[in-house]
Amino acid sequence: LKVLADVGLLGMPNAGKSTLIAAISNARPKIADYTFTTLYPNLGVVRVAPAKSFVVADVPGLIEGASEGAGLGHQFLRHLQRTRLLLHLVDVAPFDDSIDPVQQAKAIAAELKKYDPALYAKPRWLVLNKLDMVPPEERQSRIKDVVRRLRYKGPVFEISALTREGCEFLIQKVYEHIAREHQAQQPPAEVDPRFTGEH
């Protein structure tokens, strides 16, 4: 499978993926409050420094049943197979109190696992978004609660895609990860035995 993008954004519809890709890259996705704004992958180039960049893909929001083809399920999951790193965006300030972001995040992880265990095993970082909507004194307890209930052990990033808080740190870390992956995949240079004294 040819790589579609270095990074795939994962999350429920309305998790803020389009806002994030617009904040960090040159992509200008359609951003709206209704579900399924994104029908095709939006690809954006994120410039970390003049000669350092990576490509991020915002693909349609994932819903339960996607691995069976619900919503735009299969198409969406196929795009994610062609990325190196997944950023799982979780809205920590849902506008509806009946929505539990942790349940949503678990449902998405379950869909990945059902569809393709290799996709589930891909590096997946937790990105807690919409922190600008949480009162500062409540932030740490809310973040701890989400991480604990998800039993998540990997890297956690706290951001607001809207105000760009935390975004710079996130893209630096993503770039470092992608650069390490690229290096690890480079075939070793062929050495002419005449120059090694081993003839």
mmCIF file of C-alpha atoms in Angstrom:
data_model
loop_
_atom_site.group_PDB
_atom_site.id
_atom_site.type_symbol
_atom_site.label_atom_id
_atom_site.label_comp_id
_atom_site.label_asym_id
_atom_site.label_seq_id
_atom_site.Cartn_x
_atom_site.Cartn_y
_atom_site.Cartn_z
ATOM 1 C CA LEU A 1 0.000 0.000 0.000
ATOM 2 C CA LYS A 2 1.354 3.365 -1.012
ATOM 3 C CA VAL A 3 1.499 5.829 1.872
ATOM 4 C CA LEU A 4 -1.270 8.415 1.556
ATOM 5 C CA ALA A 5 0.013 10.667 4.345
ATOM 6 C CA ASP A 6 2.466 10.539 7.231
ATOM 7 C CA VAL A 7 -0.256 11.230 9.767
ATOM 8 C CA GLY A 8 -3.931 10.308 9.854
ATOM 9 C CA LEU A 9 -6.384 12.160 12.072
ATOM 10 C CA LEU A 10 -8.803 9.925 13.854
ATOM 11 C CA GLY A 11 -11.862 10.946 15.825
ATOM 12 C CA MET A 12 -15.599 11.254 15.960
ATOM 13 C CA PRO A 13 -17.330 13.677 13.614
ATOM 14 C CA ASN A 14 -17.026 17.128 15.256
ATOM 15 C CA ALA A 15 -13.899 16.192 17.277
ATOM 16 C CA GLY A 16 -12.163 19.184 15.673
ATOM 17 C CA LYS A 17 -10.081 17.405 13.030
ATOM 18 C CA SER A 18 -10.830 19.939 10.286
ATOM 19 C CA THR A 19 -10.078 22.820 12.648
ATOM 20 C CA LEU A 20 -6.754 21.205 13.573
ATOM 21 C CA ILE A 21 -5.650 20.555 9.992
ATOM 22 C CA ALA A 22 -6.542 24.162 9.099
ATOM 23 C CA ALA A 23 -4.575 25.422 12.122
ATOM 24 C CA ILE A 24 -1.367 23.482 11.440
ATOM 25 C CA SER A 25 -1.205 23.054 7.654
ATOM 26 C CA ASN A 26 -1.866 24.663 4.299
ATOM 27 C CA ALA A 27 -5.157 22.737 3.852
ATOM 28 C CA ARG A 28 -8.398 24.703 3.936
ATOM 29 C CA PRO A 29 -11.058 22.142 4.735
ATOM 30 C CA LYS A 30 -14.755 22.933 4.922
ATOM 31 C CA ILE A 31 -15.523 23.464 8.617
ATOM 32 C CA ALA A 32 -19.081 23.281 9.882
ATOM 33 C CA ASP A 33 -21.093 22.168 12.885
ATOM 34 C CA TYR A 34 -22.881 19.364 11.118
ATOM 35 C CA THR A 35 -21.664 15.794 11.043
ATOM 36 C CA PHE A 36 -19.737 14.412 8.040
ATOM 37 C CA THR A 37 -18.466 17.704 6.700
ATOM 38 C CA THR A 38 -15.469 15.831 5.335
ATOM 39 C CA LEU A 39 -16.361 13.405 2.561
ATOM 40 C CA TYR A 40 -12.921 12.906 1.040
ATOM 41 C CA PRO A 41 -9.519 12.970 2.706
ATOM 42 C CA ASN A 42 -8.226 16.494 3.150
ATOM 43 C CA LEU A 43 -4.460 16.441 2.789
ATOM 44 C CA GLY A 44 -2.387 19.228 4.278
ATOM 45 C CA VAL A 45 1.347 19.850 4.358
ATOM 46 C CA VAL A 46 2.594 20.866 7.807
ATOM 47 C CA ARG A 47 5.784 22.951 7.675
ATOM 48 C CA VAL A 48 7.784 22.561 10.873
ATOM 49 C CA ALA A 49 10.818 24.470 9.536
ATOM 50 C CA PRO A 50 11.886 25.569 6.027
ATOM 51 C CA ALA A 51 13.138 22.102 5.026
ATOM 52 C CA LYS A 52 11.044 20.042 7.434
ATOM 53 C CA SER A 53 7.488 19.054 6.705
ATOM 54 C CA PHE A 54 5.040 16.179 6.856
ATOM 55 C CA VAL A 55 1.669 15.400 5.311
ATOM 56 C CA VAL A 56 -1.443 15.039 7.428
ATOM 57 C CA ALA A 57 -4.743 13.519 6.271
ATOM 58 C CA ASP A 58 -8.091 14.415 7.765
ATOM 59 C CA VAL A 59 -10.467 11.654 6.757
ATOM 60 C CA PRO A 60 -14.227 11.437 7.338
ATOM 61 C CA GLY A 61 -15.256 11.111 10.987
ATOM 62 C CA LEU A 62 -15.521 7.554 12.213
ATOM 63 C CA ILE A 63 -18.698 6.132 13.672
ATOM 64 C CA GLU A 64 -19.596 2.857 15.323
ATOM 65 C CA GLY A 65 -20.185 0.142 12.767
ATOM 66 C CA ALA A 66 -17.574 1.588 10.395
ATOM 67 C CA SER A 67 -15.739 -1.729 10.145
ATOM 68 C CA GLU A 68 -18.998 -3.187 8.777
ATOM 69 C CA GLY A 69 -19.238 -0.300 6.329
ATOM 70 C CA ALA A 70 -21.555 2.054 8.267
ATOM 71 C CA GLY A 71 -21.241 5.706 7.301
ATOM 72 C CA LEU A 72 -18.201 5.954 5.074
ATOM 73 C CA GLY A 73 -16.576 3.235 7.115
ATOM 74 C CA HIS A 74 -14.505 1.067 4.834
ATOM 75 C CA GLN A 75 -13.299 3.829 2.616
ATOM 76 C CA PHE A 76 -12.233 5.764 5.671
ATOM 77 C CA LEU A 77 -10.446 2.879 7.360
ATOM 78 C CA ARG A 78 -8.607 2.053 4.147
ATOM 79 C CA HIS A 79 -7.180 5.590 4.037
ATOM 80 C CA LEU A 80 -5.926 5.228 7.612
ATOM 81 C CA GLN A 81 -4.046 2.029 6.741
ATOM 82 C CA ARG A 82 -1.894 4.189 4.460
ATOM 83 C CA THR A 83 -0.509 6.463 7.195
ATOM 84 C CA ARG A 84 2.462 6.040 9.558
ATOM 85 C CA LEU A 85 1.020 7.592 12.711
ATOM 86 C CA LEU A 86 -2.534 8.110 13.952
ATOM 87 C CA LEU A 87 -3.550 11.102 16.023
ATOM 88 C CA HIS A 88 -6.722 10.248 17.923
ATOM 89 C CA LEU A 89 -8.556 13.515 18.560
ATOM 90 C CA VAL A 90 -10.922 13.531 21.525
ATOM 91 C CA ASP A 91 -13.250 16.442 22.268
ATOM 92 C CA VAL A 92 -12.851 16.970 26.036
ATOM 93 C CA ALA A 93 -15.645 19.557 26.146
ATOM 94 C CA PRO A 94 -18.644 18.058 24.332
ATOM 95 C CA PHE A 95 -21.496 20.563 24.056
ATOM 96 C CA ASP A 96 -23.982 17.849 25.043
ATOM 97 C CA ASP A 97 -23.617 16.470 28.589
ATOM 98 C CA SER A 98 -24.965 13.086 27.525
ATOM 99 C CA ILE A 99 -21.925 12.541 25.273
ATOM 100 C CA ASP A 100 -19.077 10.659 26.901
ATOM 101 C CA PRO A 101 -15.836 11.308 24.975
ATOM 102 C CA VAL A 102 -14.219 8.249 26.576
ATOM 103 C CA GLN A 103 -16.954 5.906 25.323
ATOM 104 C CA GLN A 104 -16.595 7.450 21.867
ATOM 105 C CA ALA A 105 -12.835 6.984 21.874
ATOM 106 C CA LYS A 106 -13.202 3.346 22.970
ATOM 107 C CA ALA A 107 -15.759 2.746 20.200
ATOM 108 C CA ILE A 108 -13.295 4.060 17.603
ATOM 109 C CA ALA A 109 -10.452 1.895 18.925
ATOM 110 C CA ALA A 110 -12.805 -1.118 18.754
ATOM 111 C CA GLU A 111 -13.630 -0.330 15.099
ATOM 112 C CA LEU A 112 -9.929 -0.197 14.195
ATOM 113 C CA LYS A 113 -9.312 -3.537 15.885
ATOM 114 C CA LYS A 114 -12.280 -5.187 14.178
ATOM 115 C CA TYR A 115 -11.314 -3.888 10.748
ATOM 116 C CA ASP A 116 -7.598 -4.644 10.827
ATOM 117 C CA PRO A 117 -5.452 -5.638 13.840
ATOM 118 C CA ALA A 118 -2.405 -4.104 12.086
ATOM 119 C CA LEU A 119 -4.203 -0.765 11.887
ATOM 120 C CA TYR A 120 -5.080 -1.046 15.583
ATOM 121 C CA ALA A 121 -1.412 -1.770 16.375
ATOM 122 C CA LYS A 122 -0.143 1.326 14.513
ATOM 123 C CA PRO A 123 1.299 4.091 16.723
ATOM 124 C CA ARG A 124 -1.714 6.074 17.960
ATOM 125 C CA TRP A 125 -1.318 9.214 20.029
ATOM 126 C CA LEU A 126 -4.060 10.741 22.131
ATOM 127 C CA VAL A 127 -4.788 14.391 21.367
ATOM 128 C CA LEU A 128 -7.220 15.997 23.796
ATOM 129 C CA ASN A 129 -8.820 18.901 21.962
ATOM 130 C CA LYS A 130 -11.051 21.910 22.776
ATOM 131 C CA LEU A 131 -9.223 22.721 26.007
ATOM 132 C CA ASP A 132 -10.139 26.371 25.476
ATOM 133 C CA MET A 133 -13.712 25.315 26.413
ATOM 134 C CA VAL A 134 -12.628 23.890 29.803
ATOM 135 C CA PRO A 135 -12.112 26.245 32.781
ATOM 136 C CA PRO A 136 -8.352 26.295 33.579
ATOM 137 C CA GLU A 137 -8.865 24.951 37.116
ATOM 138 C CA GLU A 138 -10.723 21.880 35.756
ATOM 139 C CA ARG A 139 -8.350 20.992 32.940
ATOM 140 C CA GLN A 140 -5.907 18.704 34.715
ATOM 141 C CA SER A 141 -8.607 16.682 36.468
ATOM 142 C CA ARG A 142 -10.543 16.275 33.205
ATOM 143 C CA ILE A 143 -7.436 15.184 31.303
ATOM 144 C CA LYS A 144 -6.453 12.708 34.039
ATOM 145 C CA ASP A 145 -9.972 11.300 34.073
ATOM 146 C CA VAL A 146 -10.005 10.690 30.287
ATOM 147 C CA VAL A 147 -6.557 9.077 30.248
ATOM 148 C CA ARG A 148 -7.347 6.879 33.268
ATOM 149 C CA ARG A 149 -10.693 5.687 31.924
ATOM 150 C CA LEU A 150 -9.173 4.938 28.519
ATOM 151 C CA ARG A 151 -6.347 3.048 30.262
ATOM 152 C CA TYR A 152 -4.150 4.808 27.738
ATOM 153 C CA LYS A 153 -0.379 4.418 28.100
ATOM 154 C CA GLY A 154 1.040 6.291 25.094
ATOM 155 C CA PRO A 155 1.861 9.961 24.446
ATOM 156 C CA VAL A 156 -0.896 12.434 25.407
ATOM 157 C CA PHE A 157 -1.159 15.943 23.968
ATOM 158 C CA GLU A 158 -3.409 18.718 25.259
ATOM 159 C CA ILE A 159 -4.441 21.245 22.633
ATOM 160 C CA SER A 160 -6.986 23.726 21.423
ATOM 161 C CA ALA A 161 -7.115 23.587 17.633
ATOM 162 C CA LEU A 162 -9.153 26.785 17.698
ATOM 163 C CA THR A 163 -6.684 28.930 19.660
ATOM 164 C CA ARG A 164 -3.690 26.792 18.503
ATOM 165 C CA GLU A 165 -2.616 26.266 22.108
ATOM 166 C CA GLY A 166 -0.334 23.198 22.279
ATOM 167 C CA CYS A 167 -0.321 22.748 18.471
ATOM 168 C CA GLU A 168 3.300 23.812 17.971
ATOM 169 C CA PHE A 169 4.555 21.265 20.528
ATOM 170 C CA LEU A 170 2.395 18.556 18.942
ATOM 171 C CA ILE A 171 3.704 19.126 15.395
ATOM 172 C CA GLN A 172 7.328 19.189 16.616
ATOM 173 C CA LYS A 173 6.847 15.787 18.289
ATOM 174 C CA VAL A 174 5.047 14.376 15.246
ATOM 175 C CA TYR A 175 7.850 15.537 12.962
ATOM 176 C CA GLU A 176 10.507 13.929 15.195
ATOM 177 C CA HIS A 177 8.571 10.638 15.158
ATOM 178 C CA ILE A 178 8.121 10.666 11.348
ATOM 179 C CA ALA A 179 11.790 11.569 10.798
ATOM 180 C CA ARG A 180 12.882 8.643 13.005
ATOM 181 C CA GLU A 181 10.583 6.294 11.068
ATOM 182 C CA HIS A 182 11.990 7.507 7.745
ATOM 183 C CA GLN A 183 15.544 6.926 8.953
ATOM 184 C CA ALA A 184 14.729 3.440 10.205
ATOM 185 C CA GLN A 185 13.328 2.545 6.780
ATOM 186 C CA GLN A 186 16.321 3.725 4.769
ATOM 187 C CA PRO A 187 18.208 0.744 3.328
ATOM 188 C CA PRO A 188 21.839 0.675 4.442
ATOM 189 C CA ALA A 189 24.165 2.184 1.866
ATOM 190 C CA GLU A 190 25.920 -0.345 -0.339
ATOM 191 C CA VAL A 191 29.621 -0.316 0.471
ATOM 192 C CA ASP A 192 32.052 -1.305 -2.239
ATOM 193 C CA PRO A 193 34.169 -4.107 -0.690
ATOM 194 C CA ARG A 194 37.273 -2.689 -2.424
ATOM 195 C CA PHE A 195 37.219 0.242 -0.027
ATOM 196 C CA THR A 196 36.790 -1.718 3.190
ATOM 197 C CA GLY A 197 40.012 -3.724 3.044
ATOM 198 C CA GLU A 198 37.950 -6.932 3.041
ATOM 199 C CA HIS A 199 38.903 -8.209 -0.442
#
